[in-house]
JSON list of C-alpha atoms in Angstrom, two decimals:
[
{"chain": "A", "resi": 29, "resn": "MET", "atom": "CA", "xyz": [67.94, -104.82, 20.29]},
{"chain": "A", "resi": 30, "resn": "GLN", "atom": "CA", "xyz": [68.25, -101.44, 21.67]},
{"chain": "A", "resi": 31, "resn": "THR", "atom": "CA", "xyz": [65.49, -99.72, 23.42]},
{"chain": "A", "resi": 32, "resn": "THR", "atom": "CA", "xyz": [65.31, -95.85, 23.55]},
{"chain": "A", "resi": 33, "resn": "LYS", "atom": "CA", "xyz": [64.46, -94.32, 26.84]},
{"chain": "A", "resi": 34, "resn": "ARG", "atom": "CA", "xyz": [61.32, -92.11, 26.35]},
{"chain": "A", "resi": 35, "resn": "PRO", "atom": "CA", "xyz": [61.00, -88.62, 28.18]},
{"chain": "A", "resi": 36, "resn": "SER", "atom": "CA", "xyz": [59.60, -88.41, 31.47]},
{"chain": "A", "resi": 37, "resn": "ILE", "atom": "CA", "xyz": [56.29, -86.96, 32.69]},
{"chain": "A", "resi": 38, "resn": "LEU", "atom": "CA", "xyz": [58.26, -84.28, 34.45]},
{"chain": "A", "resi": 39, "resn": "SER", "atom": "CA", "xyz": [60.03, -83.41, 31.36]},
{"chain": "A", "resi": 40, "resn": "GLY", "atom": "CA", "xyz": [56.25, -82.95, 30.13]},
{"chain": "A", "resi": 41, "resn": "VAL", "atom": "CA", "xyz": [55.45, -80.55, 32.56]},
{"chain": "A", "resi": 42, "resn": "ILE", "atom": "CA", "xyz": [58.62, -78.39, 31.65]},
{"chain": "A", "resi": 43, "resn": "VAL", "atom": "CA", "xyz": [57.92, -78.64, 28.14]},
{"chain": "A", "resi": 44, "resn": "GLY", "atom": "CA", "xyz": [54.09, -78.01, 28.41]},
{"chain": "A", "resi": 45, "resn": "ALA", "atom": "CA", "xyz": [54.98, -74.87, 30.55]},
{"chain": "A", "resi": 46, "resn": "LEU", "atom": "CA", "xyz": [57.70, -73.63, 28.02]},
{"chain": "A", "resi": 47, "resn": "LEU", "atom": "CA", "xyz": [55.64, -74.11, 25.22]},
{"chain": "A", "resi": 48, "resn": "THR", "atom": "CA", "xyz": [52.35, -72.26, 26.69]},
{"chain": "A", "resi": 49, "resn": "ALA", "atom": "CA", "xyz": [54.55, -69.35, 27.68]},
{"chain": "A", "resi": 50, "resn": "PRO", "atom": "CA", "xyz": [55.20, -68.16, 24.16]},
{"chain": "A", "resi": 51, "resn": "LEU", "atom": "CA", "xyz": [51.54, -69.32, 23.17]},
{"chain": "A", "resi": 52, "resn": "THR", "atom": "CA", "xyz": [50.43, -66.69, 25.94]},
{"chain": "A", "resi": 53, "resn": "ALA", "atom": "CA", "xyz": [52.77, -64.19, 24.51]},
{"chain": "A", "resi": 54, "resn": "ILE", "atom": "CA", "xyz": [51.07, -64.77, 20.95]},
{"chain": "A", "resi": 55, "resn": "PHE", "atom": "CA", "xyz": [47.91, -64.23, 22.31]},
{"chain": "A", "resi": 56, "resn": "PHE", "atom": "CA", "xyz": [48.68, -61.14, 23.94]},
{"chain": "A", "resi": 57, "resn": "LEU", "atom": "CA", "xyz": [50.30, -59.79, 20.55]},
{"chain": "A", "resi": 58, "resn": "GLY", "atom": "CA", "xyz": [47.17, -60.88, 18.65]},
{"chain": "A", "resi": 59, "resn": "ASP", "atom": "CA", "xyz": [45.12, -58.80, 21.22]},
{"chain": "A", "resi": 60, "resn": "ILE", "atom": "CA", "xyz": [47.41, -55.58, 20.95]},
{"chain": "A", "resi": 61, "resn": "VAL", "atom": "CA", "xyz": [47.76, -55.82, 17.25]},
{"chain": "A", "resi": 62, "resn": "ALA", "atom": "CA", "xyz": [44.42, -57.31, 16.00]},
{"chain": "A", "resi": 63, "resn": "SER", "atom": "CA", "xyz": [41.84, -57.25, 18.63]},
{"chain": "A", "resi": 64, "resn": "LEU", "atom": "CA", "xyz": [41.82, -61.05, 18.45]},
{"chain": "A", "resi": 65, "resn": "ALA", "atom": "CA", "xyz": [40.75, -63.12, 21.54]},
{"chain": "A", "resi": 66, "resn": "LEU", "atom": "CA", "xyz": [42.91, -63.14, 24.39]},
{"chain": "A", "resi": 67, "resn": "VAL", "atom": "CA", "xyz": [42.34, -66.83, 25.63]},
{"chain": "A", "resi": 68, "resn": "PRO", "atom": "CA", "xyz": [44.18, -66.90, 28.73]},
{"chain": "A", "resi": 69, "resn": "LEU", "atom": "CA", "xyz": [42.26, -64.10, 30.37]},
{"chain": "A", "resi": 70, "resn": "ASP", "atom": "CA", "xyz": [39.11, -65.25, 28.64]},
{"chain": "A", "resi": 71, "resn": "ILE", "atom": "CA", "xyz": [39.64, -68.77, 30.43]},
{"chain": "A", "resi": 72, "resn": "PHE", "atom": "CA", "xyz": [40.34, -66.91, 33.90]},
{"chain": "A", "resi": 73, "resn": "ASP", "atom": "CA", "xyz": [37.51, -64.92, 33.54]},
{"chain": "A", "resi": 74, "resn": "TRP", "atom": "CA", "xyz": [35.22, -67.93, 32.72]},
{"chain": "A", "resi": 75, "resn": "LEU", "atom": "CA", "xyz": [36.39, -69.67, 35.92]},
{"chain": "A", "resi": 76, "resn": "ALA", "atom": "CA", "xyz": [35.93, -66.32, 37.95]},
{"chain": "A", "resi": 77, "resn": "ARG", "atom": "CA", "xyz": [32.26, -66.54, 36.83]},
{"chain": "A", "resi": 78, "resn": "THR", "atom": "CA", "xyz": [31.71, -70.24, 37.11]},
{"chain": "A", "resi": 79, "resn": "LEU", "atom": "CA", "xyz": [33.29, -71.13, 40.54]},
{"chain": "A", "resi": 80, "resn": "PRO", "atom": "CA", "xyz": [31.08, -70.74, 43.58]},
{"chain": "A", "resi": 81, "resn": "GLY", "atom": "CA", "xyz": [30.64, -66.93, 44.69]},
{"chain": "A", "resi": 82, "resn": "GLY", "atom": "CA", "xyz": [31.95, -67.47, 48.22]},
{"chain": "A", "resi": 83, "resn": "LEU", "atom": "CA", "xyz": [35.21, -68.71, 46.72]},
{"chain": "A", "resi": 84, "resn": "VAL", "atom": "CA", "xyz": [35.76, -65.92, 44.40]},
{"chain": "A", "resi": 85, "resn": "THR", "atom": "CA", "xyz": [34.90, -63.37, 47.14]},
{"chain": "A", "resi": 86, "resn": "PHE", "atom": "CA", "xyz": [37.34, -64.93, 49.23]},
{"chain": "A", "resi": 87, "resn": "GLY", "atom": "CA", "xyz": [40.20, -64.84, 46.47]},
{"chain": "A", "resi": 88, "resn": "ILE", "atom": "CA", "xyz": [39.24, -61.11, 45.75]},
{"chain": "A", "resi": 89, "resn": "ASP", "atom": "CA", "xyz": [39.49, -60.21, 49.66]},
{"chain": "A", "resi": 90, "resn": "ARG", "atom": "CA", "xyz": [42.71, -62.09, 49.92]},
{"chain": "A", "resi": 91, "resn": "MET", "atom": "CA", "xyz": [44.13, -60.06, 47.02]},
{"chain": "A", "resi": 92, "resn": "ILE", "atom": "CA", "xyz": [42.94, -56.87, 48.39]},
{"chain": "A", "resi": 93, "resn": "ASP", "atom": "CA", "xyz": [44.54, -57.51, 51.62]},
{"chain": "A", "resi": 94, "resn": "ILE", "atom": "CA", "xyz": [47.94, -58.40, 49.77]},
{"chain": "A", "resi": 95, "resn": "ILE", "atom": "CA", "xyz": [47.75, -55.42, 47.62]},
{"chain": "A", "resi": 96, "resn": "THR", "atom": "CA", "xyz": [47.17, -53.13, 50.79]},
{"chain": "A", "resi": 97, "resn": "GLY", "atom": "CA", "xyz": [49.47, -54.69, 53.00]},
{"chain": "A", "resi": 98, "resn": "LEU", "atom": "CA", "xyz": [52.30, -54.66, 50.81]},
{"chain": "A", "resi": 99, "resn": "ASN", "atom": "CA", "xyz": [51.37, -51.19, 49.52]},
{"chain": "A", "resi": 100, "resn": "LEU", "atom": "CA", "xyz": [51.62, -52.15, 45.71]},
{"chain": "A", "resi": 101, "resn": "GLY", "atom": "CA", "xyz": [50.16, -48.96, 44.44]},
{"chain": "A", "resi": 102, "resn": "ARG", "atom": "CA", "xyz": [46.66, -47.76, 43.57]},
{"chain": "A", "resi": 103, "resn": "LEU", "atom": "CA", "xyz": [44.18, -50.83, 44.13]},
{"chain": "A", "resi": 104, "resn": "ASP", "atom": "CA", "xyz": [42.22, -50.85, 40.77]},
{"chain": "A", "resi": 105, "resn": "THR", "atom": "CA", "xyz": [45.69, -50.75, 38.91]},
{"chain": "A", "resi": 106, "resn": "ALA", "atom": "CA", "xyz": [47.41, -53.46, 41.10]},
{"chain": "A", "resi": 107, "resn": "ALA", "atom": "CA", "xyz": [44.25, -55.52, 41.20]},
{"chain": "A", "resi": 108, "resn": "LYS", "atom": "CA", "xyz": [43.83, -55.60, 37.51]},
{"chain": "A", "resi": 109, "resn": "THR", "atom": "CA", "xyz": [47.52, -56.46, 36.95]},
{"chain": "A", "resi": 110, "resn": "SER", "atom": "CA", "xyz": [47.42, -59.31, 39.63]},
{"chain": "A", "resi": 111, "resn": "GLU", "atom": "CA", "xyz": [44.18, -60.48, 37.90]},
{"chain": "A", "resi": 112, "resn": "GLN", "atom": "CA", "xyz": [46.13, -60.72, 34.60]},
{"chain": "A", "resi": 113, "resn": "LEU", "atom": "CA", "xyz": [48.95, -62.41, 36.15]},
{"chain": "A", "resi": 114, "resn": "MET", "atom": "CA", "xyz": [46.80, -64.93, 37.77]},
{"chain": "A", "resi": 115, "resn": "GLY", "atom": "CA", "xyz": [45.42, -65.78, 34.55]},
{"chain": "A", "resi": 116, "resn": "ILE", "atom": "CA", "xyz": [48.56, -66.16, 32.97]},
{"chain": "A", "resi": 117, "resn": "SER", "atom": "CA", "xyz": [49.76, -68.31, 35.42]},
{"chain": "A", "resi": 118, "resn": "PHE", "atom": "CA", "xyz": [46.73, -70.40, 35.52]},
{"chain": "A", "resi": 119, "resn": "PHE", "atom": "CA", "xyz": [46.86, -70.79, 31.58]},
{"chain": "A", "resi": 120, "resn": "ILE", "atom": "CA", "xyz": [50.52, -71.98, 31.97]},
{"chain": "A", "resi": 121, "resn": "ILE", "atom": "CA", "xyz": [49.89, -74.36, 34.59]},
{"chain": "A", "resi": 122, "resn": "ILE", "atom": "CA", "xyz": [46.79, -75.95, 32.56]},
{"chain": "A", "resi": 123, "resn": "GLY", "atom": "CA", "xyz": [49.58, -76.24, 29.58]},
{"chain": "A", "resi": 124, "resn": "ALA", "atom": "CA", "xyz": [52.08, -77.73, 31.98]},
{"chain": "A", "resi": 125, "resn": "LEU", "atom": "CA", "xyz": [49.31, -80.38, 33.25]},
{"chain": "A", "resi": 126, "resn": "ILE", "atom": "CA", "xyz": [48.40, -81.14, 29.65]},
{"chain": "A", "resi": 127, "resn": "GLY", "atom": "CA", "xyz": [52.01, -81.53, 28.67]},
{"chain": "A", "resi": 128, "resn": "ALA", "atom": "CA", "xyz": [52.28, -84.12, 31.78]},
{"chain": "A", "resi": 129, "resn": "LEU", "atom": "CA", "xyz": [49.33, -86.01, 30.30]},
{"chain": "A", "resi": 130, "resn": "PHE", "atom": "CA", "xyz": [50.54, -85.99, 26.96]},
{"chain": "A", "resi": 131, "resn": "PHE", "atom": "CA", "xyz": [53.93, -87.31, 27.90]},
{"chain": "A", "resi": 132, "resn": "ALA", "atom": "CA", "xyz": [52.52, -89.74, 30.04]},
{"chain": "A", "resi": 133, "resn": "PHE", "atom": "CA", "xyz": [50.32, -91.26, 27.24]},
{"chain": "A", "resi": 134, "resn": "MET", "atom": "CA", "xyz": [53.17, -90.92, 24.52]},
{"chain": "A", "resi": 135, "resn": "ARG", "atom": "CA", "xyz": [55.32, -93.20, 26.85]},
{"chain": "A", "resi": 136, "resn": "ARG", "atom": "CA", "xyz": [52.84, -95.89, 26.82]},
{"chain": "A", "resi": 137, "resn": "THR", "atom": "CA", "xyz": [51.96, -95.48, 22.90]},
{"chain": "A", "resi": 138, "resn": "PRO", "atom": "CA", "xyz": [54.17, -96.41, 19.75]},
{"chain": "A", "resi": 139, "resn": "LEU", "atom": "CA", "xyz": [55.51, -93.35, 18.28]},
{"chain": "A", "resi": 140, "resn": "ILE", "atom": "CA", "xyz": [53.02, -91.93, 15.68]},
{"chain": "A", "resi": 141, "resn": "ASP", "atom": "CA", "xyz": [54.00, -88.57, 13.62]},
{"chain": "A", "resi": 142, "resn": "GLY", "atom": "CA", "xyz": [51.76, -85.81, 13.97]},
{"chain": "A", "resi": 143, "resn": "LEU", "atom": "CA", "xyz": [48.39, -87.15, 14.93]},
{"chain": "A", "resi": 144, "resn": "PRO", "atom": "CA", "xyz": [48.76, -87.34, 18.78]},
{"chain": "A", "resi": 145, "resn": "GLY", "atom": "CA", "xyz": [50.18, -83.78, 18.64]},
{"chain": "A", "resi": 146, "resn": "LEU", "atom": "CA", "xyz": [47.20, -82.58, 16.33]},
{"chain": "A", "resi": 147, "resn": "ILE", "atom": "CA", "xyz": [44.63, -84.21, 18.96]},
{"chain": "A", "resi": 148, "resn": "VAL", "atom": "CA", "xyz": [46.07, -82.69, 22.11]},
{"chain": "A", "resi": 149, "resn": "GLY", "atom": "CA", "xyz": [46.01, -79.38, 20.27]},
{"chain": "A", "resi": 150, "resn": "LEU", "atom": "CA", "xyz": [42.42, -79.83, 19.32]},
{"chain": "A", "resi": 151, "resn": "ALA", "atom": "CA", "xyz": [41.51, -81.11, 22.84]},
{"chain": "A", "resi": 152, "resn": "PHE", "atom": "CA", "xyz": [43.08, -78.06, 24.49]},
{"chain": "A", "resi": 153, "resn": "GLY", "atom": "CA", "xyz": [41.88, -75.77, 21.65]},
{"chain": "A", "resi": 154, "resn": "ILE", "atom": "CA", "xyz": [38.36, -76.57, 20.97]},
{"chain": "A", "resi": 155, "resn": "PRO", "atom": "CA", "xyz": [37.22, -75.97, 24.94]},
{"chain": "A", "resi": 156, "resn": "SER", "atom": "CA", "xyz": [39.55, -72.95, 24.94]},
{"chain": "A", "resi": 157, "resn": "LEU", "atom": "CA", "xyz": [37.41, -71.51, 21.96]},
{"chain": "A", "resi": 158, "resn": "LEU", "atom": "CA", "xyz": [34.11, -72.28, 23.34]},
{"chain": "A", "resi": 159, "resn": "ILE", "atom": "CA", "xyz": [34.91, -70.47, 26.59]},
{"chain": "A", "resi": 160, "resn": "SER", "atom": "CA", "xyz": [36.72, -67.59, 24.99]},
{"chain": "A", "resi": 161, "resn": "PHE", "atom": "CA", "xyz": [33.57, -67.30, 22.73]},
{"chain": "A", "resi": 162, "resn": "SER", "atom": "CA", "xyz": [31.29, -67.44, 25.92]},
{"chain": "A", "resi": 163, "resn": "VAL", "atom": "CA", "xyz": [32.99, -64.43, 27.58]},
{"chain": "A", "resi": 164, "resn": "ASN", "atom": "CA", "xyz": [35.19, -62.49, 25.40]},
{"chain": "A", "resi": 165, "resn": "VAL", "atom": "CA", "xyz": [33.50, -58.99, 24.92]},
{"chain": "A", "resi": 166, "resn": "THR", "atom": "CA", "xyz": [36.78, -57.22, 24.24]},
{"chain": "A", "resi": 167, "resn": "SER", "atom": "CA", "xyz": [37.74, -58.81, 20.60]},
{"chain": "A", "resi": 168, "resn": "SER", "atom": "CA", "xyz": [36.47, -56.77, 17.66]},
{"chain": "A", "resi": 169, "resn": "ALA", "atom": "CA", "xyz": [37.93, -59.39, 15.15]},
{"chain": "A", "resi": 170, "resn": "SER", "atom": "CA", "xyz": [35.11, -61.27, 13.34]},
{"chain": "A", "resi": 171, "resn": "PRO", "atom": "CA", "xyz": [34.15, -64.56, 14.64]},
{"chain": "A", "resi": 172, "resn": "VAL", "atom": "CA", "xyz": [35.77, -66.66, 11.97]},
{"chain": "A", "resi": 173, "resn": "VAL", "atom": "CA", "xyz": [38.99, -64.86, 12.20]},
{"chain": "A", "resi": 174, "resn": "ASN", "atom": "CA", "xyz": [39.15, -65.65, 15.87]},
{"chain": "A", "resi": 175, "resn": "VAL", "atom": "CA", "xyz": [38.20, -69.36, 15.46]},
{"chain": "A", "resi": 176, "resn": "ILE", "atom": "CA", "xyz": [41.04, -69.58, 12.59]},
{"chain": "A", "resi": 177, "resn": "TRP", "atom": "CA", "xyz": [43.37, -67.67, 15.11]},
{"chain": "A", "resi": 178, "resn": "ILE", "atom": "CA", "xyz": [42.67, -69.71, 18.20]},
{"chain": "A", "resi": 179, "resn": "MET", "atom": "CA", "xyz": [42.77, -73.26, 16.56]},
{"chain": "A", "resi": 180, "resn": "ALA", "atom": "CA", "xyz": [45.54, -72.51, 14.67]},
{"chain": "A", "resi": 181, "resn": "LEU", "atom": "CA", "xyz": [47.84, -71.63, 17.76]},
{"chain": "A", "resi": 182, "resn": "PHE", "atom": "CA", "xyz": [46.53, -74.45, 19.70]},
{"chain": "A", "resi": 183, "resn": "VAL", "atom": "CA", "xyz": [47.18, -77.11, 16.73]},
{"chain": "A", "resi": 184, "resn": "GLY", "atom": "CA", "xyz": [50.70, -75.53, 16.56]},
{"chain": "A", "resi": 185, "resn": "TRP", "atom": "CA", "xyz": [51.27, -75.76, 20.29]},
{"chain": "A", "resi": 186, "resn": "GLY", "atom": "CA", "xyz": [50.03, -79.58, 19.97]},
{"chain": "A", "resi": 187, "resn": "LEU", "atom": "CA", "xyz": [52.39, -80.22, 17.09]},
{"chain": "A", "resi": 188, "resn": "ALA", "atom": "CA", "xyz": [55.28, -78.57, 18.75]},
{"chain": "A", "resi": 189, "resn": "LEU", "atom": "CA", "xyz": [54.63, -80.79, 21.85]},
{"chain": "A", "resi": 190, "resn": "GLN", "atom": "CA", "xyz": [54.62, -83.99, 19.83]},
{"chain": "A", "resi": 191, "resn": "TRP", "atom": "CA", "xyz": [57.89, -82.72, 17.73]},
{"chain": "A", "resi": 192, "resn": "ILE", "atom": "CA", "xyz": [59.74, -82.07, 21.03]},
{"chain": "A", "resi": 193, "resn": "TYR", "atom": "CA", "xyz": [58.58, -85.24, 22.69]},
{"chain": "A", "resi": 194, "resn": "ARG", "atom": "CA", "xyz": [59.78, -87.10, 19.51]},
{"chain": "A", "resi": 195, "resn": "ASP", "atom": "CA", "xyz": [63.14, -84.89, 19.46]},
{"chain": "A", "resi": 196, "resn": "LEU", "atom": "CA", "xyz": [63.70, -85.94, 23.43]}
]
């Protein structure tokens, strides 16, 4: 009887990050084209509001020090760009960690088509949806459209993660 080798947890990190990068781009596209929720930046905004004020102030002060020290341009413009890059990076890191956890779980579980991917997509999507709704003030799309948009993207992300795991 031949046993198949299952993908490693490191593969999960890589796949999670590589799937989250285009997910981020699609969220940006939805924001630009239809003023839909921009979840990666909403999560970063929520995090900045939730963390202790001293920690946020420390981070802002270090960002200002770097921008001015490296003479990266106008402080307001460079700070906004830096904030967006940090939000994107944080979102991709979350996706990489979820990919690692998913692959670790799947290594110990019999292969089941679809259901684990659907579950992980919902597990990533529902908190993201709730966070986005709690902080987003820029989306002019209806709440129903935003719910469908966000959940469809996260479920698709989870199913893609499952498909790639199975394919590997």
